[in-house]
mmCIF file of C-alpha atoms in Angstrom:
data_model
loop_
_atom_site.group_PDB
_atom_site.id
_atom_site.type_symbol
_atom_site.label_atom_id
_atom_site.label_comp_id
_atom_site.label_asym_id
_atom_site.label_seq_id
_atom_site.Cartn_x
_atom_site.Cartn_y
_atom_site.Cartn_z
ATOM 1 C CA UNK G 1230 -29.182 -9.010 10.433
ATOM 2 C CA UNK G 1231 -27.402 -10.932 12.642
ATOM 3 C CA UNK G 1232 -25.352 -13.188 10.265
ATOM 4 C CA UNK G 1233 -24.047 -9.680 8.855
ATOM 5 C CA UNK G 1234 -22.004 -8.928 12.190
ATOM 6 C CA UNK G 1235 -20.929 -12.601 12.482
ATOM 7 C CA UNK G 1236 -19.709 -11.989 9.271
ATOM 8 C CA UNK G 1237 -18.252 -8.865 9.662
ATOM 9 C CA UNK G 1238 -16.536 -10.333 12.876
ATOM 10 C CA UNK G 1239 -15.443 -13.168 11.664
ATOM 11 C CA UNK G 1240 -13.885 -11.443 8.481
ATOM 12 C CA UNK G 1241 -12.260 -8.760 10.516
ATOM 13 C CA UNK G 1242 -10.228 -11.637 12.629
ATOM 14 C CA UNK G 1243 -9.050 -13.245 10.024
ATOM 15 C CA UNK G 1244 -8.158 -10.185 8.708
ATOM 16 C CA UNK G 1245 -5.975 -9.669 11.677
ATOM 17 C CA UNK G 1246 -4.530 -13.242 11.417
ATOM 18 C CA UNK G 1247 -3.486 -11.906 8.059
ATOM 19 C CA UNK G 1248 -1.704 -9.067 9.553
ATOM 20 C CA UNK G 1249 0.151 -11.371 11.751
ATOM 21 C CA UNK G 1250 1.124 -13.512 8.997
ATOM 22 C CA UNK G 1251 2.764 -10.857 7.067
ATOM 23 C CA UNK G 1252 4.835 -8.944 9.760
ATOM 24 C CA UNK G 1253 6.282 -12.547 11.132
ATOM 25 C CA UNK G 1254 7.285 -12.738 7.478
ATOM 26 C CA UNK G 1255 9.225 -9.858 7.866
ATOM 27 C CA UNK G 1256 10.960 -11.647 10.916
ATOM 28 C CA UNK G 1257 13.809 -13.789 10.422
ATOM 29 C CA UNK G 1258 13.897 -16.746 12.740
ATOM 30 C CA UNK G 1259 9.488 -16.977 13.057
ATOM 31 C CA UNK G 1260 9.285 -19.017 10.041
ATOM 32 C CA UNK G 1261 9.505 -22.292 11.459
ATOM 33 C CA UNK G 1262 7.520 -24.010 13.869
ATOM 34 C CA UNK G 1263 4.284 -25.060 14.651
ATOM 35 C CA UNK G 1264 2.242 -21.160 14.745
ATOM 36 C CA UNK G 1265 4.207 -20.104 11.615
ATOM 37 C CA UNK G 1266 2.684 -23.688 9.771
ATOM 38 C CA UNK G 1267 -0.845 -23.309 10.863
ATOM 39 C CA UNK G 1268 -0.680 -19.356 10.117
ATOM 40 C CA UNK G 1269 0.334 -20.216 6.905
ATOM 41 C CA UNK G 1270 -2.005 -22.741 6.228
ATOM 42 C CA UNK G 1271 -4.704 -19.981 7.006
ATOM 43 C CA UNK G 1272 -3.578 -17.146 5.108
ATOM 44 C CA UNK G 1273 -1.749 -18.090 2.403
ATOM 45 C CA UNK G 1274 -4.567 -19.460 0.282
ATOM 46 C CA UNK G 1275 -6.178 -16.105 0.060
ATOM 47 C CA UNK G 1276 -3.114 -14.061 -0.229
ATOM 48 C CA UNK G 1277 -1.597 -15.500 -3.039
ATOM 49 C CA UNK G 1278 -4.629 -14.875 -4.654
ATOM 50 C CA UNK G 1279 -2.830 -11.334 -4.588
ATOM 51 C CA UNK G 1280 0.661 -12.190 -4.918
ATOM 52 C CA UNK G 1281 0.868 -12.264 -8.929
ATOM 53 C CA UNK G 1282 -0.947 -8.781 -9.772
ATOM 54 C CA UNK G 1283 2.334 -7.129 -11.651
ATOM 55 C CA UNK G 1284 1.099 -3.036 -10.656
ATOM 56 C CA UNK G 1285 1.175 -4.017 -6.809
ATOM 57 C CA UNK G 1286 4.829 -4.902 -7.082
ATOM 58 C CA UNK G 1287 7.340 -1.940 -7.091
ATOM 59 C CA UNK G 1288 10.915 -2.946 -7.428
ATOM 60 C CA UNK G 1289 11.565 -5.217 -4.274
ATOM 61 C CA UNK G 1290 8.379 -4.124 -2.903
ATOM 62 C CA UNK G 1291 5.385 -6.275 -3.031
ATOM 63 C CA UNK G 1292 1.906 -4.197 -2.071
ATOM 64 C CA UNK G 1293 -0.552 -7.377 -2.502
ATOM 65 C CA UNK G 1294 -0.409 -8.145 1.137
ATOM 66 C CA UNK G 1295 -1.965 -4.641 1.531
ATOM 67 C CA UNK G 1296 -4.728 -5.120 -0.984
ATOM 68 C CA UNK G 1297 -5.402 -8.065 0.651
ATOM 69 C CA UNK G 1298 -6.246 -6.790 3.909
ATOM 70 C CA UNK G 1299 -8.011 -3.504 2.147
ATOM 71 C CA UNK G 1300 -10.285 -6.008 0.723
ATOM 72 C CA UNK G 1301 -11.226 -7.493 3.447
ATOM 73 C CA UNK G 1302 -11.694 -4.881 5.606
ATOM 74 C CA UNK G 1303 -14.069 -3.684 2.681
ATOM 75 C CA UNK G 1304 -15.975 -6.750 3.483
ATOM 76 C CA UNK G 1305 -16.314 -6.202 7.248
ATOM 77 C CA UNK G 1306 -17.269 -2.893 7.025
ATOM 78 C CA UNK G 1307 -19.963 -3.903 4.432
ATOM 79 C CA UNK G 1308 -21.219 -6.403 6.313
ATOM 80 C CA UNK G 1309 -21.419 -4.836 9.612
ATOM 81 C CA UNK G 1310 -23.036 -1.605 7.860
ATOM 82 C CA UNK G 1311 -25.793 -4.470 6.814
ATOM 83 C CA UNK G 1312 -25.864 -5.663 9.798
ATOM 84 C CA UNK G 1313 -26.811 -2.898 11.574
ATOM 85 C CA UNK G 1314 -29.643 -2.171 9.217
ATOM 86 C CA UNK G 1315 -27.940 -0.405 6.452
ATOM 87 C CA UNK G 1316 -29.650 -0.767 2.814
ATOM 88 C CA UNK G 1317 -27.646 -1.210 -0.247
ATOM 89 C CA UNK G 1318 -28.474 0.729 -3.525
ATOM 90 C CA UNK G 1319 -26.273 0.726 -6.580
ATOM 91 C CA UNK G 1320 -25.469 4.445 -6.034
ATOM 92 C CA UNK G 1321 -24.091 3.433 -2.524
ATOM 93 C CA UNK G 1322 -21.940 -0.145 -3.743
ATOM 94 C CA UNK G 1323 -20.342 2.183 -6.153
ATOM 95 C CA UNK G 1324 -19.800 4.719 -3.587
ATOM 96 C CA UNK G 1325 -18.010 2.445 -1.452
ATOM 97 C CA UNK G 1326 -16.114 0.608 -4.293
ATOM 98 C CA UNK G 1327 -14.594 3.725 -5.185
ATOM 99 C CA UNK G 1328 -13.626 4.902 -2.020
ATOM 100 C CA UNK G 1329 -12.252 1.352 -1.245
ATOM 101 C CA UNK G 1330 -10.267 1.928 -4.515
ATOM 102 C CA UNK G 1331 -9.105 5.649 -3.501
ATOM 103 C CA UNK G 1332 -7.941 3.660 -0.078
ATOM 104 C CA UNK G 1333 -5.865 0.996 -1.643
ATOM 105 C CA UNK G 1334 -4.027 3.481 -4.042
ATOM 106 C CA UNK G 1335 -3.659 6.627 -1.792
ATOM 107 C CA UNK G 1336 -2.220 3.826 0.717
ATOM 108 C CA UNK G 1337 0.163 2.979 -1.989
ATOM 109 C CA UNK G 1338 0.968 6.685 -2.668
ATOM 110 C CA UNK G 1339 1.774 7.410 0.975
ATOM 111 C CA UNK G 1340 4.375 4.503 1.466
ATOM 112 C CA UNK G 1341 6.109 5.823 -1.485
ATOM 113 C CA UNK G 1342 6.027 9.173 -0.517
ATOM 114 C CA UNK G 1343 7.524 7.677 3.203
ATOM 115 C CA UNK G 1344 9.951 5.961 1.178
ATOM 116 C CA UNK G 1345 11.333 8.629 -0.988
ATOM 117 C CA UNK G 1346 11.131 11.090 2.185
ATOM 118 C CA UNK G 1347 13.359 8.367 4.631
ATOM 119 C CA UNK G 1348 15.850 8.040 1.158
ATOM 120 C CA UNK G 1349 16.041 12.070 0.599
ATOM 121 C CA UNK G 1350 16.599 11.911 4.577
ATOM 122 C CA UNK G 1351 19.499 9.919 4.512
ATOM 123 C CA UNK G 1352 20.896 12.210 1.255
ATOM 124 C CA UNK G 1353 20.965 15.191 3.130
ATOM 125 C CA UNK G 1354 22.017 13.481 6.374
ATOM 126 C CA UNK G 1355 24.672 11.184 5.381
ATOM 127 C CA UNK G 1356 28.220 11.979 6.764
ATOM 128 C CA UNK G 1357 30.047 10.010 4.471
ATOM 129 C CA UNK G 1358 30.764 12.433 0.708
ATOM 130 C CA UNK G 1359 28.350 10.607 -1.429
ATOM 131 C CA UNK G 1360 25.655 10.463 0.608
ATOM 132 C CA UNK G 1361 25.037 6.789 0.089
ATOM 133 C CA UNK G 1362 24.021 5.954 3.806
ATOM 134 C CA UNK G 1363 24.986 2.285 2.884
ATOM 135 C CA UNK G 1364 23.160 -0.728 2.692
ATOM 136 C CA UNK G 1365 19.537 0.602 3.714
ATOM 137 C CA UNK G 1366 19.836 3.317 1.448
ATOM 138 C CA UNK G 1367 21.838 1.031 -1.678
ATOM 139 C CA UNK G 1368 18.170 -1.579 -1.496
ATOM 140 C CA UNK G 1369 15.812 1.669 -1.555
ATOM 141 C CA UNK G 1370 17.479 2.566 -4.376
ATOM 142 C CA UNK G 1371 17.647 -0.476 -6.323
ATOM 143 C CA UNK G 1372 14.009 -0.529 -5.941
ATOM 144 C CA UNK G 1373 13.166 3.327 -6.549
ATOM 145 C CA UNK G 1374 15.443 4.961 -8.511
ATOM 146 C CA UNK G 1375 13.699 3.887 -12.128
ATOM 147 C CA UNK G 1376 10.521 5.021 -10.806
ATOM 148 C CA UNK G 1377 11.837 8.255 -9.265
ATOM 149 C CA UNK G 1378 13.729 9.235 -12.161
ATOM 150 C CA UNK G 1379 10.695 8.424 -14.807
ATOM 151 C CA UNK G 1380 8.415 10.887 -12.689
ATOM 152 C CA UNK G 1381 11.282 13.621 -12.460
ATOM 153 C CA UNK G 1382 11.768 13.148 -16.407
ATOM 154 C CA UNK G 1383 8.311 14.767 -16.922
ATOM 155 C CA UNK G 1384 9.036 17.486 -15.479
ATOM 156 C CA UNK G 1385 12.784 18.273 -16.006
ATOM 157 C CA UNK G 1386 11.598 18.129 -19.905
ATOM 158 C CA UNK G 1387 14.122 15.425 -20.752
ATOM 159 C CA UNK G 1388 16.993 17.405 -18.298
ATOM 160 C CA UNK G 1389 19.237 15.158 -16.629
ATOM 161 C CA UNK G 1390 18.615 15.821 -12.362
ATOM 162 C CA UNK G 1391 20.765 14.984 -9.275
ATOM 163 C CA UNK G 1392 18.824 12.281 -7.430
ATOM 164 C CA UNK G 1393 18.413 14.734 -4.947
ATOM 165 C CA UNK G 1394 16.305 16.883 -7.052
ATOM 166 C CA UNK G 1395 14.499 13.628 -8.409
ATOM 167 C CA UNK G 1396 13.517 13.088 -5.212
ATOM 168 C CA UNK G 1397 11.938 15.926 -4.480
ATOM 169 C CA UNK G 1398 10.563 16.382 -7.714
ATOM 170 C CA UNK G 1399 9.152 12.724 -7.243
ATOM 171 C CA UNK G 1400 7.817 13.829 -3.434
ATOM 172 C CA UNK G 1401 5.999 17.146 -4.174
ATOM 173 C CA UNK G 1402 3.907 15.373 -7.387
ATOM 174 C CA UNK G 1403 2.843 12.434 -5.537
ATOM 175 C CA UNK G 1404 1.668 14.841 -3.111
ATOM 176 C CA UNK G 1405 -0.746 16.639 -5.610
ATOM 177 C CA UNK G 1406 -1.530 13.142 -7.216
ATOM 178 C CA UNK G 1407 -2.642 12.708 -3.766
ATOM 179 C CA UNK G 1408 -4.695 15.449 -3.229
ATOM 180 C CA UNK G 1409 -5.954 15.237 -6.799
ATOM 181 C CA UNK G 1410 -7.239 11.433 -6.086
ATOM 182 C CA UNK G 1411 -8.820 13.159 -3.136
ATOM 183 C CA UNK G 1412 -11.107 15.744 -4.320
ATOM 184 C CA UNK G 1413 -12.139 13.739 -7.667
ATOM 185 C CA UNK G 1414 -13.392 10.905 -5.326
ATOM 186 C CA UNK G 1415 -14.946 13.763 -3.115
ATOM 187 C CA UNK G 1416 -16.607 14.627 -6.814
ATOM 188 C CA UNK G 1417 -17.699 11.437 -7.803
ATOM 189 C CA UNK G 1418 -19.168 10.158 -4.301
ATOM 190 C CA UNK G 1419 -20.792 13.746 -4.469
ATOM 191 C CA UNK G 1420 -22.385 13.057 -7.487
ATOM 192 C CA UNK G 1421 -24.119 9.650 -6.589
ATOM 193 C CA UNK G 1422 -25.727 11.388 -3.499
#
């Protein structure tokens, strides 16, 4: 029982190593040095085990980091539920794998939503006629747009919309595909107890 929480310890550190990792990626200027190399040499191997899955990759977005450190917190949270006398039964493993799943995409789901709420923010905010909001707003786009407008399309029935309305159309049904996710994992985990 013990080797479970070592376990579960020692994967939820390096899951936090991880986590460093990735913001100082984010960080111009931290990627030289001595702690960037060694950080590197850590993490990397297991994260580009992530980095080519096509579906976590959204525009200029890239959601394998994320998956990543879902994964492993899946593992720590195993492994300290066995370690503090848990048993595992089939109905329970798939229990857990599909609320680890319903984590990793609802997390997915919500940054969108965050996403297309900060770009329909600066829409109705911007001051200058087009509503552009400039550069912040011109890289959201490049990335969003396609995916915005292809969820809008269902439900315009073929109609061209303003981006505006895209937006919102794109907002309110990822919102329902949230709650939708919700209650058929609530179903499903129902079922197997």
């Amino acid at each position: 029982m013990h080797i479970f929480k070592v376990i579960s310890a020692l994967l939820s550190a390096y899951s936090l190593i991880c986590f460093f990792r990735i913001i100082l990626t984010w960080i111009s200027g931290f990627s030289y040095g001595r702690f960037y190399s060694v950080l590197a040499q850590l993490c990397d191997p297991y994260l580009n085990l992530f980095r080519g899955i096509r579906w976590l990759r959204i525009g200029s977005f890239d959601f394998s980091p994320a998956l990543a450190l879902c994964i492993l917190g899946a593992g720590a949270s195993l492994f300290s539920m066995l370690g503090n006398g848990g048993t595992v039964s089939f109905p329970m493993l798939v229990a857990f794998a599909v609320e680890i799943a319903y984590t990793i995409v609802s997390s997915l789901i919500t940054f969108i939503i965050i996403l297309f709420a900060v770009r329909l923010a600066i829409l109705l905010f911007s001051r200058d006629s087009y509503g552009t909001g400039g550069f912040m707003a011109n890289q959201i786009d490049s990335s969003i747009s396609p995916f915005v407008y292809s969820i809008a399309r269902v439900f315009s029935l073929g109609r061209k919309t303003s981006y505006k309305t895209a937006l919102i159309i794109s907002i309110i049904t990822l919102i329902f595909v949230q709650i939708a996710l919700r209650l058929a994992v609530a179903f499903i985990t129902g079922l197997l107890f």
